[in-house]
Every structure is written in structure tokens, then in C-alpha cells.
Short mmCIF file of C-alpha atoms and ligand atoms in Angstrom, two decimals:
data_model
loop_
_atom_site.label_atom_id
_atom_site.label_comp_id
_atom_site.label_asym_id
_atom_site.label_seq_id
_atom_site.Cartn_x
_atom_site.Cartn_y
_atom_site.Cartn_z
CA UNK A 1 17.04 -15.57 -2.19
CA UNK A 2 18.07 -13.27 0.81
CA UNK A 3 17.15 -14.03 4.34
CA UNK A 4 17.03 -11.45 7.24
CA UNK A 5 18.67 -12.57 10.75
CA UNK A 6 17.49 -10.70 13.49
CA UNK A 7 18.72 -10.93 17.25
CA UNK A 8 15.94 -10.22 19.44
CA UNK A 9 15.69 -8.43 23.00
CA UNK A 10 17.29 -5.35 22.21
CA UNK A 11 15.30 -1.99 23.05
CA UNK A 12 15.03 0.62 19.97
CA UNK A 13 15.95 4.05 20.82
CA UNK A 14 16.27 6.53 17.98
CA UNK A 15 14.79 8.29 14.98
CA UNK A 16 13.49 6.78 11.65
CA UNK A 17 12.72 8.46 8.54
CA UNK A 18 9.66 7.49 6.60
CA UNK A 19 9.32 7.25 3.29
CA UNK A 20 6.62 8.35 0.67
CA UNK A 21 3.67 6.18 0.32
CA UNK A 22 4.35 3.04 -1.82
CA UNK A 23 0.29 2.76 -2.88
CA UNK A 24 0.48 6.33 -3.42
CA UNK A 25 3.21 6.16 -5.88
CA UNK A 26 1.57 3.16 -7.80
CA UNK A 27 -1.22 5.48 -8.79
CA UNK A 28 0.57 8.41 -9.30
CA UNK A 29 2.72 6.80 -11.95
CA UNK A 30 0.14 5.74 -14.09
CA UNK A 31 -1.27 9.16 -14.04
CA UNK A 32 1.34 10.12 -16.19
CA UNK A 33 -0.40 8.77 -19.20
CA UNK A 34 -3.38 11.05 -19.06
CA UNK A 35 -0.77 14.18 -20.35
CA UNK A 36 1.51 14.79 -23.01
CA UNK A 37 3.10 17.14 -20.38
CA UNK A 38 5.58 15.71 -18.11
CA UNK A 39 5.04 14.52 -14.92
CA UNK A 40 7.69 14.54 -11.69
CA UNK A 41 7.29 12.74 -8.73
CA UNK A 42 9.37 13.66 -5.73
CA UNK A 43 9.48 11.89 -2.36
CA UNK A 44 9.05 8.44 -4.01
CA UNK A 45 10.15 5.54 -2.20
CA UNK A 46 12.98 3.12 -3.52
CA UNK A 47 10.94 -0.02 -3.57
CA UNK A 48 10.67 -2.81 -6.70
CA UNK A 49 7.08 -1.73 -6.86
CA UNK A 50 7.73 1.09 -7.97
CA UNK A 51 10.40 0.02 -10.51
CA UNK A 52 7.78 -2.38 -11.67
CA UNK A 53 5.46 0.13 -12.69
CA UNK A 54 8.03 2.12 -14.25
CA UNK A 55 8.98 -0.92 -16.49
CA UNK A 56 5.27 -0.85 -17.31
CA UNK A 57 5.02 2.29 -18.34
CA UNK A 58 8.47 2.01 -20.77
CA UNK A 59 6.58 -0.95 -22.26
CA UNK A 60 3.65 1.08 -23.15
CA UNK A 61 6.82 3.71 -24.36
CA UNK A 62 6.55 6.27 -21.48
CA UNK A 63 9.68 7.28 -20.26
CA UNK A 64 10.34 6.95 -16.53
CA UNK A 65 13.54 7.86 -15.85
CA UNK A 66 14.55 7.53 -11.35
CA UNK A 67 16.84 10.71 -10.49
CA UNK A 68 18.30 11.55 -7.18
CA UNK A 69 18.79 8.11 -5.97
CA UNK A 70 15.53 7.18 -7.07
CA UNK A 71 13.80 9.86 -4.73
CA UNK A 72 12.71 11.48 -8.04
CA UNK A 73 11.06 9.81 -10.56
CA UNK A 74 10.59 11.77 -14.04
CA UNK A 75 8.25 10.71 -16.42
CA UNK A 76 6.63 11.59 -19.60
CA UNK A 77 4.09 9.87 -22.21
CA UNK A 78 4.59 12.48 -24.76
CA UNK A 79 5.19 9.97 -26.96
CA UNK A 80 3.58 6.60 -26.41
CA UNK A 81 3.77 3.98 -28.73
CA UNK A 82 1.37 0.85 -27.28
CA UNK A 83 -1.91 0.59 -25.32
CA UNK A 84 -1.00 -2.90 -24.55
CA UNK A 85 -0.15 -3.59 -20.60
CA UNK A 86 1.69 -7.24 -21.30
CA UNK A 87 1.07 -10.32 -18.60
CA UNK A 88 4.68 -10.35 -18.08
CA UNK A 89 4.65 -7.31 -16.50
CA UNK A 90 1.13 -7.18 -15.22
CA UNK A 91 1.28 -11.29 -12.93
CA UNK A 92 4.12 -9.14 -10.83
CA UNK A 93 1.96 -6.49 -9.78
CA UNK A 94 -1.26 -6.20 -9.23
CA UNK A 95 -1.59 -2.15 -9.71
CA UNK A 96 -0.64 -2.78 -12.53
CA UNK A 97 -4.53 -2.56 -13.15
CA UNK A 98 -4.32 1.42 -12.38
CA UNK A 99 -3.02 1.87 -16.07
CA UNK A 100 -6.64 1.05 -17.82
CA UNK A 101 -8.60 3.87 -17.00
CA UNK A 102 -5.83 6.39 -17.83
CA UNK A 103 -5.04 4.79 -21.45
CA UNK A 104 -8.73 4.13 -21.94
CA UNK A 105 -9.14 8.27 -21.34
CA UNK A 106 -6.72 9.21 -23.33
CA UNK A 107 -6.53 7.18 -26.40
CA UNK A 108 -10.25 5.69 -26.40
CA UNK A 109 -8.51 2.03 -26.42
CA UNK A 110 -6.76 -0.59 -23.79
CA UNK A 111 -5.75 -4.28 -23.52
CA UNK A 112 -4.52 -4.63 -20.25
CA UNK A 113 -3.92 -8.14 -18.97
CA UNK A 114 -5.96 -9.29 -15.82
CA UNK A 115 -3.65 -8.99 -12.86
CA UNK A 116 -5.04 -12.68 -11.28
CA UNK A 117 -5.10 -13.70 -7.69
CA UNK A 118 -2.74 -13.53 -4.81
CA UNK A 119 -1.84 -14.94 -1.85
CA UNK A 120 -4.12 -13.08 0.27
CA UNK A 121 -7.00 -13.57 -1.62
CA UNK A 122 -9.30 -13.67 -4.89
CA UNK A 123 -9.01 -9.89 -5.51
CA UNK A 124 -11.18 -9.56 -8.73
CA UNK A 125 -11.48 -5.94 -10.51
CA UNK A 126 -14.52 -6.03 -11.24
CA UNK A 127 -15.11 -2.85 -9.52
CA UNK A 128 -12.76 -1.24 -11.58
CA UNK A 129 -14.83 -2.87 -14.85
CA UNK A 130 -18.22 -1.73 -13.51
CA UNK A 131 -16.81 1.71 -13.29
CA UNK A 132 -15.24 2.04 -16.63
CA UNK A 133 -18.30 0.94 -17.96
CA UNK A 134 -20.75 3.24 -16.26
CA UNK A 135 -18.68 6.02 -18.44
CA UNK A 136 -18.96 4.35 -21.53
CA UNK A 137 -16.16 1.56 -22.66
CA UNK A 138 -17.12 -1.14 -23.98
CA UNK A 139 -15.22 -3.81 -22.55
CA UNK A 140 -14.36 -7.62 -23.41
CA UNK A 141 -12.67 -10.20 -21.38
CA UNK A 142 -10.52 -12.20 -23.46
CA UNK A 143 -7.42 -14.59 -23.80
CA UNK A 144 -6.40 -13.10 -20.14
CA UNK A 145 -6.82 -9.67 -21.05
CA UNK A 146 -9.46 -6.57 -20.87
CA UNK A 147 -9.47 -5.57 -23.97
CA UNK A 148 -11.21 -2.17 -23.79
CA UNK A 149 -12.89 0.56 -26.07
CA UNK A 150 -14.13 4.03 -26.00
CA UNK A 151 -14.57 5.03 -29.60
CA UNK A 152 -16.10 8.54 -28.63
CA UNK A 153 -14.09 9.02 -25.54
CA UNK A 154 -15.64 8.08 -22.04
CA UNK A 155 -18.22 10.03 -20.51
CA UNK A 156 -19.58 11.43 -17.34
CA UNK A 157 -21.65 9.22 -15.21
CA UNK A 158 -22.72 8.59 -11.68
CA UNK A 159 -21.64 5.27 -10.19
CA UNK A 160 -22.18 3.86 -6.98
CA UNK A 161 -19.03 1.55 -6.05
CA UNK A 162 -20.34 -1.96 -4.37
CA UNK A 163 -17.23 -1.83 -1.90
CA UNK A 164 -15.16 1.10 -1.15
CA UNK A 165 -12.29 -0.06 -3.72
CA UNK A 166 -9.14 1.58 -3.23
CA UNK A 167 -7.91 0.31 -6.51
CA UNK A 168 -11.22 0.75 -8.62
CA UNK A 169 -11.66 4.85 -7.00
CA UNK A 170 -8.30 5.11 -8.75
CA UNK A 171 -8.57 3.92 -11.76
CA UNK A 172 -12.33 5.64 -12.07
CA UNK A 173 -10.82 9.27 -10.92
CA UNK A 174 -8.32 8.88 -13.41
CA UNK A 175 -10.32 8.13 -16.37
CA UNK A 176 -12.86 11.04 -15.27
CA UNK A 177 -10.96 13.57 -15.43
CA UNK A 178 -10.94 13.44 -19.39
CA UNK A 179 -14.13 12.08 -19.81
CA UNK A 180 -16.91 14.16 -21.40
CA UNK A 181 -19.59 15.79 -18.71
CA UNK A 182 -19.69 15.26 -14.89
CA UNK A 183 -18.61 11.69 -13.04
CA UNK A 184 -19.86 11.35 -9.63
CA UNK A 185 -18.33 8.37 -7.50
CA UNK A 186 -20.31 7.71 -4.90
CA UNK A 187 -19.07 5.28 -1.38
CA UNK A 188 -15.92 6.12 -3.44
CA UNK A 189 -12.76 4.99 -1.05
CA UNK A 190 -11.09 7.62 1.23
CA UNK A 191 -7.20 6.74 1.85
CA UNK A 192 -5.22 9.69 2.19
CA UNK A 193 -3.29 7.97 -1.46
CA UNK A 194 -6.65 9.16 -3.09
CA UNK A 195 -6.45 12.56 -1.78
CA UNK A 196 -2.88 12.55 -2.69
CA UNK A 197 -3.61 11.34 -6.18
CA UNK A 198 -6.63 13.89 -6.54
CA UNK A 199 -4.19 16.88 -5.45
CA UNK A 200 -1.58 15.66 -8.44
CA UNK A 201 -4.67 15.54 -10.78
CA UNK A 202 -5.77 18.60 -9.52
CA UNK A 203 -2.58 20.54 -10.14
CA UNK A 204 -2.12 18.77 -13.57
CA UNK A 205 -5.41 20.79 -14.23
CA UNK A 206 -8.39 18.21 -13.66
CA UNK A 207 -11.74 19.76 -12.06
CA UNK A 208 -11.91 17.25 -8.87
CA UNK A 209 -14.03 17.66 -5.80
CA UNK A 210 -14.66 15.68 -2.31
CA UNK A 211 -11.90 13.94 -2.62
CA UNK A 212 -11.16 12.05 1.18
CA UNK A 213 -15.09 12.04 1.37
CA UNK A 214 -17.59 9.10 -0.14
CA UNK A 215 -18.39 11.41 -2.60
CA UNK A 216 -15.92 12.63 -5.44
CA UNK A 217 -16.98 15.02 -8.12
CA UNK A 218 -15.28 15.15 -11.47
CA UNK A 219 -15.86 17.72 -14.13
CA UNK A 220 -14.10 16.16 -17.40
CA UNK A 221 -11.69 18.54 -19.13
CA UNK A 222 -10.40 18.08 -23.01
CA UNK A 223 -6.33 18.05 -21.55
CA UNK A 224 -4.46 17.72 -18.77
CA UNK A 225 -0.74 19.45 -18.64
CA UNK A 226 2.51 18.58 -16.33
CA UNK A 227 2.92 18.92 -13.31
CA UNK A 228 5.41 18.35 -10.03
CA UNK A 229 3.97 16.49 -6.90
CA UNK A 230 5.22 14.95 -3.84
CA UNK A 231 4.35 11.77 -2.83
CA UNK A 232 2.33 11.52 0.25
CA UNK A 233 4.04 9.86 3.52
CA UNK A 234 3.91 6.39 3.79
CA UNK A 235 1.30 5.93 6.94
CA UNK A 236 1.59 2.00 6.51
CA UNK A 237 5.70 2.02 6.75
CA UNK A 238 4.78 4.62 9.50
CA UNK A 239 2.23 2.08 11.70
CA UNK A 240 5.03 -0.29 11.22
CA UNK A 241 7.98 1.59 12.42
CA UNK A 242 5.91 3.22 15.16
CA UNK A 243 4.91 -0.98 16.22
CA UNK A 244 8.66 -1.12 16.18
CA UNK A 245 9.45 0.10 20.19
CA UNK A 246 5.80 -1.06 20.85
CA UNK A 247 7.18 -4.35 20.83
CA UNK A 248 10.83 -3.84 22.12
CA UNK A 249 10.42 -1.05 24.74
CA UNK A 250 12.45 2.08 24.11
CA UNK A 251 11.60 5.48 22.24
CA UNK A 252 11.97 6.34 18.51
CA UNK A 253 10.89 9.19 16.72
CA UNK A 254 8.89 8.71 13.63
CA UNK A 255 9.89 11.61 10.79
CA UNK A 256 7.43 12.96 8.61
CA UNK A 257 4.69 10.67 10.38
CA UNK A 258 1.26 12.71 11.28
CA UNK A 259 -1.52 11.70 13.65
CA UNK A 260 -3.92 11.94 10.76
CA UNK A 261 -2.18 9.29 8.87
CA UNK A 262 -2.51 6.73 11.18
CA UNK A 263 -5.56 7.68 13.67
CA UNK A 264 -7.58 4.70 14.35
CA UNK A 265 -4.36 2.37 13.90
CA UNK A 266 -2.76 5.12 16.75
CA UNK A 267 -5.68 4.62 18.48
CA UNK A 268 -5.21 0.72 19.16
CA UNK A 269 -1.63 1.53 20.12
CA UNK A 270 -2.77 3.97 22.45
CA UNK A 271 -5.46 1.39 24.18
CA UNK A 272 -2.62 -1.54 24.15
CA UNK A 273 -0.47 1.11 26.49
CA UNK A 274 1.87 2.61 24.19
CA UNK A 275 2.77 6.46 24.56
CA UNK A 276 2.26 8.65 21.33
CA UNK A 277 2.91 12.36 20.93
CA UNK A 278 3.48 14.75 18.21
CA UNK A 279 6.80 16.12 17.60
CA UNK A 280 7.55 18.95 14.99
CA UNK A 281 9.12 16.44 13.02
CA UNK A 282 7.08 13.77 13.35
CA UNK A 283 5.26 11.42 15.76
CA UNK A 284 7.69 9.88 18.93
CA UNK A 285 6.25 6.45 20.03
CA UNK A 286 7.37 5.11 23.55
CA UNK A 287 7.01 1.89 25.35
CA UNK A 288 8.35 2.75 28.76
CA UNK A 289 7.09 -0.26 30.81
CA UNK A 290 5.93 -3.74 31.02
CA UNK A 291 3.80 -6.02 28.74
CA UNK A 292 1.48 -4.15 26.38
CA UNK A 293 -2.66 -4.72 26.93
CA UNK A 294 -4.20 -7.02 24.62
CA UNK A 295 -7.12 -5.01 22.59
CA UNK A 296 -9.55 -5.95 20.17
CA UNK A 297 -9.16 -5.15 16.20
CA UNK A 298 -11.25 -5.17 13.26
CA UNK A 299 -9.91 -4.31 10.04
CA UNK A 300 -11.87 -1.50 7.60
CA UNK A 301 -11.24 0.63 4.50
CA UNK A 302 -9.95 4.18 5.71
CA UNK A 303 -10.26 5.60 7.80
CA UNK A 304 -10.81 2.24 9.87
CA UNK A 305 -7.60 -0.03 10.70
CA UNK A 306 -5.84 -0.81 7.87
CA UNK A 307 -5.83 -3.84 6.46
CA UNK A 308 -2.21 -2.91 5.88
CA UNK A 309 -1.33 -3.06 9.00
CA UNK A 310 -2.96 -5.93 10.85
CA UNK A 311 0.24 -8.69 10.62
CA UNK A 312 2.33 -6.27 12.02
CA UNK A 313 -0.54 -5.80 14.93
CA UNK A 314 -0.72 -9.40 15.34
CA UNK A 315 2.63 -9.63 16.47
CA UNK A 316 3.08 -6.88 18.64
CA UNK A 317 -0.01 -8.49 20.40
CA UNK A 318 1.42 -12.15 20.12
CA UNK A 319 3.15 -10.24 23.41
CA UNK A 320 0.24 -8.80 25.08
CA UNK A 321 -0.96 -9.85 28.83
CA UNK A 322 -4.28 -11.24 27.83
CA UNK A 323 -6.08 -12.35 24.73
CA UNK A 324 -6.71 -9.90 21.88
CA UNK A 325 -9.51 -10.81 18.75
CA UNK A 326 -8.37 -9.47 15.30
CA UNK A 327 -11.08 -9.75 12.87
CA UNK A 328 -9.91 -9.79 8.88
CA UNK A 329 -12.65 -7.67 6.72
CA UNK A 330 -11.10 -6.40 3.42
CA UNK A 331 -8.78 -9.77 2.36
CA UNK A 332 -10.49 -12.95 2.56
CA UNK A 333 -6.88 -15.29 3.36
CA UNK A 334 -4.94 -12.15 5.61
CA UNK A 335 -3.78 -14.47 8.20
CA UNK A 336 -1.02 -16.41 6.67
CA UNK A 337 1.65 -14.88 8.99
CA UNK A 338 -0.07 -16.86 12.26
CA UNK A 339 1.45 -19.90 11.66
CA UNK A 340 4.54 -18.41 11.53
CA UNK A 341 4.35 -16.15 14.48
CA UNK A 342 3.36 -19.67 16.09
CA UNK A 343 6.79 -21.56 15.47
CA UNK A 344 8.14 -18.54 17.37
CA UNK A 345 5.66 -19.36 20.60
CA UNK A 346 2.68 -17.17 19.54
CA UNK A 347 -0.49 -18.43 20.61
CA UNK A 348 -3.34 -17.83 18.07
CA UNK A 349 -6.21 -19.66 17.01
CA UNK A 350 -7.78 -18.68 13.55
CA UNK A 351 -11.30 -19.35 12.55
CA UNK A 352 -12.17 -17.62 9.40
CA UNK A 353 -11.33 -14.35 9.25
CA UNK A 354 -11.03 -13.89 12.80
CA UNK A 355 -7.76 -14.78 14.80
CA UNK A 356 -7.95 -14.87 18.64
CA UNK A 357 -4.23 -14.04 19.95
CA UNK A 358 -3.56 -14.87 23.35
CA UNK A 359 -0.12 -12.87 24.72
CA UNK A 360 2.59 -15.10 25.49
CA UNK A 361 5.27 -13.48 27.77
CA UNK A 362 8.47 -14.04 25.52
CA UNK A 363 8.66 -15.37 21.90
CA UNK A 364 11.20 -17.39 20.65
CA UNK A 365 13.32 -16.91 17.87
CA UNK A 366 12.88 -19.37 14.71
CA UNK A 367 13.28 -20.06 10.93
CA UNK A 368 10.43 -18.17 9.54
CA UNK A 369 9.19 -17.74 5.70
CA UNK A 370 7.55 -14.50 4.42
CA UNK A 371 4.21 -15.51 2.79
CA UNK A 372 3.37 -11.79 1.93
CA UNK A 373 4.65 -8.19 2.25
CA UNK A 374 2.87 -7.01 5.16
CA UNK A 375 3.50 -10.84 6.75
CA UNK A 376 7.32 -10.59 6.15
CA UNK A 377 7.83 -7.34 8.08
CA UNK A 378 5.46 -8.80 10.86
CA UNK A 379 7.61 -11.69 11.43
CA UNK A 380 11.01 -8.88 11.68
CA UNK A 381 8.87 -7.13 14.24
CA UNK A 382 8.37 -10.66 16.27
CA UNK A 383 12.01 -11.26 15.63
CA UNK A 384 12.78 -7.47 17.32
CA UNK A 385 10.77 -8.67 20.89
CA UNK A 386 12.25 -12.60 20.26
CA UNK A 387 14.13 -14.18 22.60
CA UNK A 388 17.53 -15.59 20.55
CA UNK A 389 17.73 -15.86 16.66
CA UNK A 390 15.15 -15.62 14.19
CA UNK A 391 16.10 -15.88 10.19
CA UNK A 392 13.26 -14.54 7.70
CA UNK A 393 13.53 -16.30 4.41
CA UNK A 394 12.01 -15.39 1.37
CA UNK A 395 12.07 -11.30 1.88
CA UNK A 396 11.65 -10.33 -1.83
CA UNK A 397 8.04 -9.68 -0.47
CA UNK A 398 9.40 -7.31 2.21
CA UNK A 399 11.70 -5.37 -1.00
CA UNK A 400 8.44 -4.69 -2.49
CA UNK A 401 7.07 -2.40 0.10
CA UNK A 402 9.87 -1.41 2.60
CA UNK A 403 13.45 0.56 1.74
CA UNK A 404 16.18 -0.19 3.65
CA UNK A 405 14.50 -1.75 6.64
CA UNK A 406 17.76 -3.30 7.91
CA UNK A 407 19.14 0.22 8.52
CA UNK A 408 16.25 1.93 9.52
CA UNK A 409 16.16 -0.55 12.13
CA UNK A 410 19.73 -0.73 13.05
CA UNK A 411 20.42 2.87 13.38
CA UNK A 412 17.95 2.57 16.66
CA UNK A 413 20.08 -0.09 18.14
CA UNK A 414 17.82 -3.56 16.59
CA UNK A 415 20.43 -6.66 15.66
CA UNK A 416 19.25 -7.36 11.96
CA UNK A 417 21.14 -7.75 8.85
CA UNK A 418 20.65 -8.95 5.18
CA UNK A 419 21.85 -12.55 4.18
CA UNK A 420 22.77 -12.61 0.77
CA UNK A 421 21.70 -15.63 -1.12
C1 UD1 B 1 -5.03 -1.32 -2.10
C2 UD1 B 1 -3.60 -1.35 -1.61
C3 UD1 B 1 -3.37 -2.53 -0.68
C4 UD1 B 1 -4.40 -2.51 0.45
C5 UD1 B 1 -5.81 -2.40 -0.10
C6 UD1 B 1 -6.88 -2.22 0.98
C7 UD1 B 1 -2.41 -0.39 -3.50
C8 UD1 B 1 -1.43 -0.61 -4.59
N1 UD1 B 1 -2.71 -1.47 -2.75
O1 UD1 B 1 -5.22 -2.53 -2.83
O2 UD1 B 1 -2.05 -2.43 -0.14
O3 UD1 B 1 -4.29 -3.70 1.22
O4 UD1 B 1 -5.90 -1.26 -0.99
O5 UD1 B 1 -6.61 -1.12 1.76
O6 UD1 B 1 -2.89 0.71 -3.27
N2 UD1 B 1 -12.36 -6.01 -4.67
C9 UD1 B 1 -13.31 -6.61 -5.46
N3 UD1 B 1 -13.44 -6.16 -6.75
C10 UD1 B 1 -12.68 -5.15 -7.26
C11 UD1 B 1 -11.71 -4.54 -6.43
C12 UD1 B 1 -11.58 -5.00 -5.14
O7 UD1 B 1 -14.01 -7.52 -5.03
O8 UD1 B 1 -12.86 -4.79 -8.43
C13 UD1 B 1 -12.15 -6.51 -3.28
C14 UD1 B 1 -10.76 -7.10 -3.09
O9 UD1 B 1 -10.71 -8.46 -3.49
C15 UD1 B 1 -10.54 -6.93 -1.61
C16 UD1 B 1 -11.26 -5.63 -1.29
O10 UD1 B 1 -12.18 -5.42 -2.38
O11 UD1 B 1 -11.13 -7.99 -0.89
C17 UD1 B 1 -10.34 -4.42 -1.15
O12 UD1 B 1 -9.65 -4.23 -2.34
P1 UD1 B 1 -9.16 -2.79 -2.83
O13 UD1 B 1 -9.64 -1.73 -1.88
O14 UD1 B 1 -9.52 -2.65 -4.27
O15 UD1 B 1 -7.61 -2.94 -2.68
P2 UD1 B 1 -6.49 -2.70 -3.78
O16 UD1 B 1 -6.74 -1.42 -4.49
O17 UD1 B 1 -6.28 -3.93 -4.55
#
């Protein structure tokens, strides 16, 4: 498995492109089988996520074909041959999940395998289920799988989501939008991948309003057609690469990044001492002096601080002058980075989902593991500040979510390169 060295101390100084949202992508994929009519994707992001999900969809016989360097993802379910989303595919990736309510739409039947836990916690779907069933499918958990029926197509309903599900909002707006009658979500979640995925439905031809609001109003329609759509900016790879001269000092330039991707995550910068202005092209981020104030963060669905983005947090305040309190509130086991952060001279005590950080003046670079994707990248971002060496192991997490980080990275001046297995 590859390992990433990093050399730590050097300032970044430079520009860095971001990519199209991961999360967005996953959902916009699956989309696809709600038309006969293709579907084109542009701005995705080269990730293994995302050629997860295509593999998923070929098994269901969608094609998904990746085009200009995988920027472009074509696909089309004019023709599919299986409603059956197989373990094998599903235990890799949870959004895998986000094909249910689409197939369920379309062909009135589903056996999608249940995507399990993870590392960072339990993560049920029983949102999703609840939601699915308000409309109509009858649904029955066997041998692993939801095996799921709408003999007379799903139907309109109002449903009032528990917990703001990111995942569940999906897969509900999805299977709305060919349901008979009106669906009204209600404390439906409002990430800006929602509103992305709404405007693809939206110009694929589905009646969808409120989206980015608690509130999202579907009107069912009998078809949907094609359509071309790019993917939203990444605002999670763009909290990251903006933490990136947070923690070394220096200036980079952000491109394609927006203030109202990011604003209560660019808030926190803002309060730790960290300069942030909008460019044409993007947002610039500048650390232009001394140790960064330790602030207080508390993790919510949008637009809170993102979830997302709390590892990478951690360690920029694992270098703070004073002691910061990050509180976990979406993912009950988020804090599996600490103890790695630790063997490079972090201080941090956690206590249930609350981690109390107290700055330390210089880490220390140090064999590290990546337990997660968001973790991994964390622990390149303490690397970046460390004093001396510090090896990653175990980055297949950090391929899931991030393209090319070594030369993103590199091209601003950071010491960091792959180590093939
Ligand atoms: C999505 C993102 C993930 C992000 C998360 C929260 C994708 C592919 N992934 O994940 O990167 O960290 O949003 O912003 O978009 N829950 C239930 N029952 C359900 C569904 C969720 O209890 O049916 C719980 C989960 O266990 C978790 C919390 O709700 O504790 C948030 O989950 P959710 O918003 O659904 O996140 P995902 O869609 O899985």
C-alpha cells in the first residue's frame, strides 16, 4: 500500500485548483437511472469514489463511460438490465445507498445491499427507509439486502426527516421526482451537493422547489429526459487546501473556491487569525504571522461546520497558542485522527465526542496511519507545519476523496511525495 512522506516547515506560496465536489458527484451519478436519456457530468473529480459508483452502475448495466481524463463522465441507463446493487460493490462505498430511490422510481423494484458500518460510526439508513416508505414501497430487510417494491409506482407524500440526512434528502428527492402527486421533505438537509443535485434534476425536467432550504417541494412527473451538468466545487477539498498555509504560513490562492461554500468553516479560520479575501478566481488564504488563535468548534449539518472538515481543523489547531474545544455532532467515533496527531506532539484530550486541543508550538514529524479519509489528509496537513519527517501509511483512504494531492501541494513549494508500495 502507498505511503506519503512529507518534509515539514516549508511555507506554501501559490495557487491550487479545486476540484468538483466528490459527494456531489456520488449523487449525481445515480441520477442517471431515473432517464432513458443520457446523462453528462462535467467537472467531476478523478477520485476511486467515483469509479466505484460507476462500476455500480455497469453492474446494474448503465453505461458510464470517463472522457477527458476522467473530467467527463458520460452515462446512460437506456438500457438497464438488473435492479440488483450487489454487496461486492455496495461494503466499498457507502453511497452506494443513493441508487435505491432512483431504481425504486423508475422500475417499481430494488434489492440493494445494506451498505454496513464504518469506521466513523454506526451510520444506519434508516432515514433513507422511512422516506421511501412514506411514498409508498414496501420494503423488506433480508439476507443483507433491502429488497424493495413499488408495484404502482411511488407516490407523493409529506415526510418529516428525524435528522437532516444528507444521504436520505438524496435518495428521497430522487425518487420524488417520478413519483405520483406532490412530496414535501420537510428539515430536509441543505448542502450546496443538494442544490447541485436539485439543479441537474431540474434541468433533466423534474418540478423541484426550496431546494438549499428545510423545505423541498417535488411535483412528480411521468419522465425525466438527458441532460448536461457540472459538478458543483468541492467546498470540503476547498476548507482543506485553504487550512493548507493556515498551518505553514505563506499565501495560496484557492481556484474556483467561493465564500458561500465554506462560510461558517471561513469563519473559524477567520477567528483563529488567518486572512481570507475573494479573488476573481477564487478565494486567497494568507497566514502572514505568528501562531494561529485557538477557537472553539462544533460540528453541524450545513450550513454549520462541516463534519467534513473537522480532522483537518484539529490539526491546524494542534498549533494554536492556547486551548481550542472541538465538539463531534454528526459521527458518533470522528476523532480517530487524535491519536495520531499525538505521536507527532499534539496535545488533545478526548472525552466523547468532544476533544479539547491544547496548541503545542512545533509538531514533530512521525510514522502515522490514515484511519479515514478526512483523518488521512489531516495528518498531511500536520506533516506540512511538522518539524522533520512524517510518513502517512495507509492513503487508499486519502485516493478516495482527494486527486492529486501530492502535486497540488508541491506546486506551492510543500516537500511531499507518493511511496509506492
Ligand atoms: C454525507 C457525506 C459525508 C458527510 C456527511 C455529513 C456523501 C457521499 N457523504 O454522508 O461525507 O460526512 O454527509 O455531512 O455525501 N443517519 C442515520 N440514519 C440514516 C442516515 C443517517 O442515523 O438513515 C445518521 C448517520 O449515522 C450520521 C448522521 O445521520 O450520524 C449524518 O449522516 P448523513 O447526513 O446521512 O451523511 P451521509 O449522507 O452518509
Amino acid at each position: 500500500m502507498d505511503s506519503i512522506l512529507v518534509r515539514g516547515g516549508q511555507p506554501l506560496n501559490g495557487e491550487i485548483p479545486i476540484a468538483g465536489a466528490k459527494n456531489a458527484c456520488l449523487t449525481l451519478m445515480p441520477a442517471t437511472l431515473l432517464s432513458e436519456e443520457p446523462l453528462t457530468l462535467t467537472n467531476a473529480p478523478r477520485l476511486s469514489d467515483i469509479a466505484t459508483m460507476s462500476e455500480l452502475l455497469r453492474s446494474l448495466g448503465a453505461e458510464a463511460t470517463a472522457m477527458q481524463d476522467g473530467k467527463v463522465l458520460a452515462l446512460s441507463s437506456h438500457n438497464l438490465s438488473s435492479q440488483h446493487a450487489d454487496y461486492d460493490i455496495v461494503r466499498k462505498m457507502r453511497a452506494s445507498i443513493l441508487v435505491l430511490g432512483p431504481l425504486l422510481a423508475r422500475f417499481g423494484q430494488a434489492e440493494v445491499s445494506l451498505p454496513g458500518g464504518c469506521a466513523i460510526g454506526a451510520r444506519p439508513v434508516d432515514l433513507h427507509l422511512k422516506a421511501l416508505e412514506a411514498m409508498g414501497a414496501k420494503l423488506d430487510l433480508r439476507d443483507g439486502y433491502v429488497h424493495a417494491t413499488a408495484p404502482q409506482g411511488l407516490r407523493g407524500a409529506q415526510f418529516r426527516f428525524a435528522f437532516a440526512s444528507v444521504g436520505a434528502t438524496e435518495n428521497a428527492l430522487m425518487a420524488a421526482t417520478l413519483a405520483k402527486g406532490t412530496t414535501v421533505l420537510e428539515n430536509a438537509a441543505r448542502e450546496p451537493e443538494i442544490v447541485d443535485l436539485a439543479r441537474c434534476l431540474r434541468a433533466m425536467g423534474a418540478q423541484i422547489d426550496g431546494e438549499g432550504t428545510s423545505t423541498i417541494t417535488i411535483e412528480g412527473v411521468d419522465r425525466l429526459g438527458g441532460a448536461t451538468h457540472r459538478v458543483v466545487t468541492d467546498r470540503i477539498e476547498l476548507g482543506t487546501y485553504m487550512l493548507a498555509p493556515a498551518i505553514t504560513g505563506g499565501e495560496v490562492e484557492c481556484l474556483g473556491g467561493s465564500m458561500e461554500l465554506v462560510g461558517a468553516f471561513a469563519e473559524k479560520l477567520h477567528d483563529a487569525g488567518i486572512e481570507i479575501s475573494e479573488t476573481k478566481r477564487g478565494l486567497k488564504v494568507a497566514r502572514k504571522n505568528g501562531r494561529v488563535n485557538a477557537v472553539d468548534v462544533a460540528t453541524e449539518p450545513f450550513p454549520g461546520f462541516p463534519t467534513d472538515l473537522q480532522a483537518q481543523m484539529m490539526a491546524l489547531l494542534c498549533t494554536a497558542d492556547g486551548t481550542s474545544v472541538l465538539e463531534e455532532k454528526i459521527f458518533e467515533n470522528r476523532f480517530m485522527h487524535a491519536p495520531e496527531l499525538m505521536r507527532m506532539g499534539a496535545d488533545i484530550d478526548v472525552s466523547g465526542g468532544t476533544a479539547t486541543v491544547t496548541g503545542v508550538e512545533r509538531l514533530k514529524g512521525a510514522p502515522v496511519m490514515a484511519t479515514d479519509l478526512r483523518a488521512s489528509v489531516s495528518l498531511i496537513l500536520a506533516g506540512l507545519a511538522a518539524e522533520g519527517e512524517t510518513v502517512v501509511s495507509r492513503v487508499y483512504h486519502l485516493d478516495r476523496g482527494y486527486e492529486h494531492v501530492e502535486t497540488k501541494l508541491s506546486a506551492c513549494g510543500a516537500q511531499i511525495e507518493r511511496i509506492a508500495a
